[in-house]
Amino acid sequence: MGSRHVAETIDQTAYQERLDRIGEIFGAMMSTVAELSTRRCPYKNRFDQCTASFGCRNQRMAMDASQLKACGGDDQLDYRSAWDTG
Amino acid sequence: MPELTEIANDFIRQEIDEFVERPDERERLIGLFAGAKPALQEIAAALVDGDDDTVDRLTTNALAAGTAALEVMDDGLIAGMAIVGVKFRENFIFVPEVLACARAMKAGMGHIEPILSDSGIEPMGKVVMGTVKGDLHDIGKNLCIMMLRGSGFEVIDLGVDTSPDDFLDAVEEYKPSVVGMSALLTTTMPNMGKTIDAFIDADLRDAVKIMVGGAPVTQEFADDMGADGYGKDAMACVSLAKELIGVETRG
């Protein structure tokens, strides 16, 4: 992708060790995803904004139209029931 | 034992100080970053910030300066992702931020991949992924893609609302081993079957393995529509993709 690199050789085993480490980090993240998804919409970011590209009844207009909509969900009910499914 | 003050990068120092509370993790990350080149700490900082453009640029620079690819991975990309993992586990950030960091990691890995290829290390397999026609829900698909890439797969992401023709075109263009389809809605789930039918009509069904997933999808539905496999979540998606291409999984 345009990077200039000298003739470097990567050992397959050494690379696999890196993939294993990434797998450990990502695997732990997926456990968090599973737990988190029971109580918080996965499209809701840390600023409580909605990142979904579809409609949802919990979306609230942002003051600045260029910003993401705010999420008005209280995380008490099943958030999926608010998503547009049409 | 290295001290936090030995980490050159302000952002990384602050991130560890503010978000990493467990003593063992703190010690490990401080030790890792204290010994890392400042240029690689910068890559990690940009990754934690979810800034893919900066990761792209800094990775290019680091490799051009002669830093070994595995060192860039260790002290830049993986080290940064380790902080992201802690922040996510402790609910300081959420899924959208994690996906932004994963995109940043992909930007960096894009520069490592040619070196891997030159070393004779090819991707584990090639997967085309998309959410089916009429469906705009992409979180599940995006998490699967993150896991697949993290496992060494090359993934072509077709995005959401993907028509059968788009899937067919991608298979002809990229020649993947596996096609993954996602649907969240019961109303769009039948489009998985329609896409599989389109593969049969185009005489391409035997060219790829097809896996499906999404909240309403079941093994029974996958079997009925003629998919090769069903994955209930992102972890299962990786195991399934490996199985479909004949790679043994551990555990």
Short mmCIF file of C-alpha atoms in Angstrom, two decimals:
data_model
loop_
_atom_site.label_atom_id
_atom_site.label_comp_id
_atom_site.label_asym_id
_atom_site.label_seq_id
_atom_site.Cartn_x
_atom_site.Cartn_y
_atom_site.Cartn_z
CA MET A 1 0.00 0.00 0.00
CA GLY A 2 2.74 2.40 -0.83
CA SER A 3 4.95 1.80 2.19
CA ARG A 4 8.61 1.57 1.35
CA HIS A 5 10.15 -1.29 3.23
CA VAL A 6 13.51 -2.93 2.97
CA ALA A 7 13.71 -6.63 2.28
CA GLU A 8 12.33 -7.76 5.61
CA THR A 9 11.22 -11.28 6.23
CA ILE A 10 8.61 -12.16 8.81
CA ASP A 11 8.64 -15.58 10.38
CA GLN A 12 5.30 -17.40 10.18
CA THR A 13 5.46 -18.59 13.80
CA ALA A 14 6.31 -15.12 15.07
CA TYR A 15 3.41 -13.66 13.10
CA GLN A 16 1.04 -16.33 14.41
CA GLU A 17 2.03 -15.36 17.97
CA ARG A 18 0.88 -11.80 17.19
CA LEU A 19 -2.40 -13.07 15.74
CA ASP A 20 -2.90 -15.15 18.89
CA ARG A 21 -2.38 -12.05 21.02
CA ILE A 22 -4.85 -10.07 18.90
CA GLY A 23 -7.24 -13.00 19.20
CA GLU A 24 -6.99 -12.87 23.00
CA ILE A 25 -7.72 -9.13 23.08
CA PHE A 26 -10.60 -9.38 20.59
CA GLY A 27 -11.99 -12.50 22.26
CA ALA A 28 -12.21 -10.67 25.60
CA MET A 29 -13.90 -7.78 23.78
CA MET A 30 -16.54 -10.14 22.39
CA SER A 31 -17.34 -11.32 25.92
CA THR A 32 -17.89 -7.66 26.83
CA VAL A 33 -20.06 -7.19 23.73
CA ALA A 34 -22.23 -10.13 24.76
CA GLU A 35 -22.69 -8.80 28.27
CA LEU A 36 -23.11 -5.17 27.23
CA SER A 37 -25.68 -5.92 24.53
CA THR A 38 -28.16 -7.06 27.20
CA ARG A 39 -28.39 -3.56 28.62
CA ARG A 40 -27.12 -1.00 26.10
CA CYS A 41 -27.77 -0.45 22.41
CA PRO A 42 -24.59 -1.31 20.47
CA TYR A 43 -25.07 1.70 18.19
CA LYS A 44 -24.87 4.11 21.15
CA ASN A 45 -21.43 5.65 21.50
CA ARG A 46 -19.68 6.93 24.58
CA PHE A 47 -21.26 10.37 24.11
CA ASP A 48 -24.73 8.74 24.11
CA GLN A 49 -25.07 9.54 20.41
CA CYS A 50 -26.65 7.18 17.89
CA THR A 51 -24.31 5.84 15.19
CA ALA A 52 -27.00 3.81 13.40
CA SER A 53 -27.72 4.48 9.74
CA PHE A 54 -31.37 3.54 10.22
CA GLY A 55 -34.19 5.16 12.15
CA CYS A 56 -34.94 4.50 15.79
CA ARG A 57 -37.62 5.93 18.07
CA ASN A 58 -34.95 6.74 20.62
CA GLN A 59 -33.12 9.11 18.27
CA ARG A 60 -33.29 12.77 19.27
CA MET A 61 -32.34 15.63 16.94
CA ALA A 62 -28.98 17.15 17.72
CA MET A 63 -28.70 20.91 18.21
CA ASP A 64 -26.19 20.95 15.38
CA ALA A 65 -27.58 19.14 12.31
CA SER A 66 -24.08 18.06 11.29
CA GLN A 67 -23.73 16.04 14.48
CA LEU A 68 -24.99 12.55 15.23
CA LYS A 69 -28.46 12.32 16.75
CA ALA A 70 -28.61 11.88 20.50
CA CYS A 71 -29.86 8.60 21.92
CA GLY A 72 -32.85 9.10 24.20
CA GLY A 73 -33.04 5.44 25.22
CA ASP A 74 -32.85 4.76 28.92
CA ASP A 75 -31.42 1.25 28.48
CA GLN A 76 -34.23 -0.07 30.70
CA LEU A 77 -36.28 -1.63 27.90
CA ASP A 78 -35.33 -3.80 24.96
CA TYR A 79 -33.74 -1.23 22.68
CA ARG A 80 -34.31 -3.39 19.60
CA SER A 81 -38.06 -2.74 19.78
CA ALA A 82 -37.37 0.93 19.02
CA TRP A 83 -35.42 0.28 15.81
CA ASP A 84 -37.07 0.95 12.45
CA THR A 85 -37.69 -2.37 10.84
CA GLY A 86 -39.61 -1.26 7.77
CA MET B 1 10.02 -1.67 37.50
CA PRO B 2 9.38 1.06 34.91
CA GLU B 3 7.43 4.14 36.00
CA LEU B 4 4.57 5.83 34.18
CA THR B 5 6.76 8.90 33.75
CA GLU B 6 9.11 6.87 31.57
CA ILE B 7 6.47 6.76 28.82
CA ALA B 8 7.29 9.52 26.35
CA ASN B 9 3.86 9.96 24.80
CA ASP B 10 1.58 12.23 26.84
CA PHE B 11 -1.63 10.71 25.50
CA ILE B 12 -0.61 7.13 26.26
CA ARG B 13 0.59 8.14 29.72
CA GLN B 14 -2.75 9.80 30.45
CA GLU B 15 -4.75 6.90 29.05
CA ILE B 16 -2.97 4.38 31.26
CA ASP B 17 -3.15 6.66 34.29
CA GLU B 18 -6.85 7.36 33.85
CA PHE B 19 -8.28 4.10 32.56
CA VAL B 20 -6.04 1.16 33.51
CA GLU B 21 -6.67 0.38 37.16
CA ARG B 22 -5.73 -3.27 37.63
CA PRO B 23 -2.15 -3.35 39.00
CA ASP B 24 -1.03 -6.27 36.81
CA GLU B 25 -2.34 -4.65 33.62
CA ARG B 26 -0.95 -1.29 34.59
CA GLU B 27 2.48 -2.74 35.24
CA ARG B 28 2.47 -4.70 31.99
CA LEU B 29 1.36 -1.74 29.86
CA ILE B 30 3.75 0.69 31.53
CA GLY B 31 6.60 -1.76 30.96
CA LEU B 32 5.57 -2.25 27.34
CA PHE B 33 5.23 1.42 26.47
CA ALA B 34 8.24 2.58 28.49
CA GLY B 35 10.37 0.38 26.26
CA ALA B 36 8.65 1.35 23.01
CA LYS B 37 10.00 3.82 20.48
CA PRO B 38 8.22 7.20 20.64
CA ALA B 39 7.12 6.79 17.01
CA LEU B 40 5.38 3.52 17.90
CA GLN B 41 3.78 5.07 20.97
CA GLU B 42 2.34 7.65 18.59
CA ILE B 43 0.83 4.89 16.46
CA ALA B 44 -0.71 3.33 19.57
CA ALA B 45 -2.08 6.73 20.64
CA ALA B 46 -3.70 7.32 17.25
CA LEU B 47 -5.19 3.82 17.33
CA VAL B 48 -6.65 4.34 20.82
CA ASP B 49 -8.11 7.59 19.48
CA GLY B 50 -9.67 5.69 16.55
CA ASP B 51 -7.82 7.90 14.06
CA ASP B 52 -7.26 5.65 11.05
CA ASP B 53 -5.71 8.36 8.85
CA THR B 54 -3.02 9.08 11.42
CA VAL B 55 -2.33 5.38 12.04
CA ASP B 56 -2.01 4.95 8.27
CA ARG B 57 0.49 7.81 7.98
CA LEU B 58 2.54 6.96 11.06
CA THR B 59 2.79 3.27 10.15
CA THR B 60 4.05 4.22 6.71
CA ASN B 61 6.65 6.46 8.32
CA ALA B 62 7.75 3.89 10.89
CA LEU B 63 8.28 1.17 8.29
CA ALA B 64 10.04 3.58 5.94
CA ALA B 65 12.35 4.53 8.81
CA GLY B 66 13.37 0.89 9.08
CA THR B 67 11.34 -0.23 12.10
CA ALA B 68 10.61 -3.94 11.87
CA ALA B 69 7.04 -4.84 10.96
CA LEU B 70 6.59 -7.06 14.02
CA GLU B 71 7.85 -4.26 16.26
CA VAL B 72 5.24 -1.94 14.71
CA MET B 73 2.62 -4.57 15.45
CA ASP B 74 3.82 -5.24 19.01
CA ASP B 75 4.51 -1.74 20.28
CA GLY B 76 2.10 0.22 18.09
CA LEU B 77 -0.96 -1.65 16.90
CA ILE B 78 -1.35 -4.48 19.43
CA ALA B 79 -0.22 -2.37 22.39
CA GLY B 80 -2.76 0.30 21.44
CA MET B 81 -5.49 -2.30 21.09
CA ALA B 82 -4.65 -3.64 24.56
CA ILE B 83 -5.57 -0.23 26.02
CA VAL B 84 -8.75 -0.20 23.93
CA GLY B 85 -9.65 -3.62 25.35
CA VAL B 86 -9.30 -2.40 28.93
CA LYS B 87 -11.32 0.77 28.27
CA PHE B 88 -14.08 -1.27 26.64
CA ARG B 89 -14.20 -3.85 29.43
CA GLU B 90 -14.49 -1.08 32.01
CA ASN B 91 -17.25 0.69 30.00
CA PHE B 92 -15.27 3.86 29.30
CA ILE B 93 -15.90 3.29 25.60
CA PHE B 94 -18.50 1.26 23.71
CA VAL B 95 -18.95 -0.74 20.51
CA PRO B 96 -18.83 2.23 18.05
CA GLU B 97 -15.50 3.37 19.50
CA VAL B 98 -14.09 -0.16 19.43
CA LEU B 99 -15.03 -0.47 15.76
CA ALA B 100 -13.31 2.85 15.02
CA CYS B 101 -10.16 1.54 16.72
CA ALA B 102 -10.42 -1.68 14.70
CA ARG B 103 -10.58 0.42 11.51
CA ALA B 104 -7.45 2.24 12.66
CA MET B 105 -5.74 -1.10 13.25
CA LYS B 106 -6.72 -2.22 9.75
CA ALA B 107 -5.16 0.96 8.36
CA GLY B 108 -1.88 0.05 10.02
CA MET B 109 -2.05 -3.61 9.07
CA GLY B 110 -2.57 -2.58 5.47
CA HIS B 111 1.13 -1.62 5.44
CA ILE B 112 2.27 -4.80 7.18
CA GLU B 113 0.42 -7.09 4.75
CA PRO B 114 2.76 -6.54 1.76
CA ILE B 115 5.69 -7.50 3.99
CA LEU B 116 3.83 -10.61 5.11
CA SER B 117 3.13 -11.45 1.49
CA ASP B 118 6.79 -10.92 0.57
CA SER B 119 7.65 -13.31 3.39
CA GLY B 120 5.37 -15.97 1.94
CA ILE B 121 2.67 -15.47 4.56
CA GLU B 122 -0.71 -15.29 2.90
CA PRO B 123 -4.05 -14.46 4.53
CA MET B 124 -5.79 -17.41 6.13
CA GLY B 125 -8.53 -17.00 3.55
CA LYS B 126 -10.59 -14.40 1.77
CA VAL B 127 -14.12 -13.59 2.94
CA VAL B 128 -16.75 -11.32 1.37
CA MET B 129 -19.17 -9.98 3.99
CA GLY B 130 -22.39 -8.01 3.66
CA THR B 131 -25.72 -7.29 5.28
CA VAL B 132 -28.47 -8.46 2.93
CA LYS B 133 -30.75 -6.35 0.76
CA GLY B 134 -33.19 -4.17 2.69
CA ASP B 135 -31.28 -4.39 5.96
CA LEU B 136 -29.24 -1.48 7.35
CA HIS B 137 -28.10 -3.12 10.61
CA ASP B 138 -24.36 -3.54 10.52
CA ILE B 139 -22.97 -3.88 14.05
CA GLY B 140 -23.00 -7.67 14.04
CA LYS B 141 -21.40 -7.83 10.62
CA ASN B 142 -18.78 -5.29 11.61
CA LEU B 143 -17.86 -7.22 14.75
CA CYS B 144 -17.53 -10.39 12.66
CA ILE B 145 -15.27 -8.54 10.24
CA MET B 146 -13.12 -7.26 13.10
CA MET B 147 -12.73 -10.79 14.47
CA LEU B 148 -12.03 -12.30 11.05
CA ARG B 149 -9.34 -9.72 10.26
CA GLY B 150 -7.84 -10.21 13.71
CA SER B 151 -7.58 -13.92 12.93
CA GLY B 152 -5.67 -13.32 9.72
CA PHE B 153 -8.47 -13.37 7.15
CA GLU B 154 -8.67 -10.86 4.33
CA VAL B 155 -12.19 -9.42 4.36
CA ILE B 156 -14.01 -7.47 1.68
CA ASP B 157 -16.83 -5.52 3.33
CA LEU B 158 -19.80 -4.88 1.03
CA GLY B 159 -21.59 -2.87 3.70
CA VAL B 160 -25.34 -2.86 4.25
CA ASP B 161 -28.35 -3.30 1.94
CA THR B 162 -26.34 -5.63 -0.30
CA SER B 163 -28.24 -7.00 -3.27
CA PRO B 164 -27.73 -10.54 -4.61
CA ASP B 165 -26.07 -8.98 -7.68
CA ASP B 166 -23.61 -7.10 -5.45
CA PHE B 167 -22.66 -10.38 -3.74
CA LEU B 168 -22.26 -12.09 -7.12
CA ASP B 169 -20.16 -9.26 -8.52
CA ALA B 170 -17.90 -9.36 -5.45
CA VAL B 171 -17.39 -13.10 -5.76
CA GLU B 172 -16.43 -12.75 -9.41
CA GLU B 173 -14.09 -9.85 -8.66
CA TYR B 174 -12.39 -11.02 -5.45
CA LYS B 175 -12.68 -14.81 -5.72
CA PRO B 176 -13.24 -15.37 -1.99
CA SER B 177 -13.38 -18.77 -0.32
CA VAL B 178 -16.28 -17.73 1.87
CA VAL B 179 -19.26 -15.38 1.61
CA GLY B 180 -20.85 -14.19 4.85
CA MET B 181 -24.36 -12.76 4.95
CA SER B 182 -25.94 -11.00 7.88
CA ALA B 183 -29.54 -10.01 8.60
CA LEU B 184 -31.12 -8.62 11.73
CA LEU B 185 -34.73 -8.56 10.62
CA THR B 186 -37.15 -11.41 10.08
CA THR B 187 -38.39 -9.42 7.06
CA THR B 188 -34.96 -9.35 5.40
CA MET B 189 -33.82 -12.82 6.44
CA PRO B 190 -35.44 -14.42 3.34
CA ASN B 191 -33.09 -12.30 1.21
CA MET B 192 -30.31 -14.63 2.34
CA GLY B 193 -32.12 -17.46 0.61
CA LYS B 194 -32.73 -15.29 -2.45
CA THR B 195 -29.01 -14.50 -2.60
CA ILE B 196 -28.14 -18.19 -2.39
CA ASP B 197 -30.62 -18.86 -5.20
CA ALA B 198 -28.89 -16.16 -7.25
CA PHE B 199 -25.58 -17.96 -6.73
CA ILE B 200 -27.18 -21.18 -8.00
CA ASP B 201 -28.69 -19.39 -11.02
CA ALA B 202 -25.32 -17.81 -11.83
CA ASP B 203 -23.64 -21.21 -11.55
CA LEU B 204 -21.42 -19.86 -8.76
CA ARG B 205 -22.83 -21.78 -5.80
CA ASP B 206 -20.00 -24.29 -5.80
CA ALA B 207 -17.37 -21.56 -6.09
CA VAL B 208 -17.80 -20.42 -2.48
CA LYS B 209 -18.88 -21.54 0.94
CA ILE B 210 -21.75 -19.48 2.33
CA MET B 211 -22.18 -18.68 6.01
CA VAL B 212 -25.05 -16.76 7.56
CA GLY B 213 -25.75 -15.06 10.86
CA GLY B 214 -27.81 -12.45 12.64
CA ALA B 215 -30.16 -12.28 15.60
CA PRO B 216 -33.20 -14.01 14.03
CA VAL B 217 -31.19 -16.58 12.06
CA THR B 218 -31.04 -20.17 13.33
CA GLN B 219 -29.19 -23.29 12.29
CA GLU B 220 -32.49 -24.69 11.02
CA PHE B 221 -33.13 -21.62 8.86
CA ALA B 222 -29.57 -21.75 7.54
CA ASP B 223 -30.01 -25.41 6.63
CA ASP B 224 -33.37 -24.77 4.99
CA MET B 225 -32.04 -22.04 2.74
CA GLY B 226 -29.00 -24.07 1.76
CA ALA B 227 -26.22 -22.20 3.55
CA ASP B 228 -23.02 -24.08 4.38
CA GLY B 229 -22.96 -22.85 7.95
CA TYR B 230 -24.46 -20.65 10.65
CA GLY B 231 -22.61 -18.62 13.24
CA LYS B 232 -24.44 -17.33 16.29
CA ASP B 233 -21.91 -14.58 17.04
CA ALA B 234 -18.59 -13.10 15.94
CA MET B 235 -16.52 -15.76 17.72
CA ALA B 236 -18.54 -18.51 16.06
CA CYS B 237 -18.17 -16.72 12.73
CA VAL B 238 -14.38 -17.09 12.86
CA SER B 239 -14.51 -20.75 13.87
CA LEU B 240 -17.02 -21.40 11.11
CA ALA B 241 -14.98 -19.59 8.45
CA LYS B 242 -11.93 -21.65 9.44
CA GLU B 243 -13.96 -24.83 9.34
CA LEU B 244 -15.39 -23.99 5.93
CA ILE B 245 -11.95 -23.53 4.43
CA GLY B 246 -10.56 -26.58 6.20
CA VAL B 247 -8.41 -24.93 8.85
CA GLU B 248 -8.26 -26.80 12.13
CA THR B 249 -9.33 -24.77 15.16
CA ARG B 250 -7.87 -25.19 18.58
CA GLY B 251 -9.72 -25.70 21.82
#
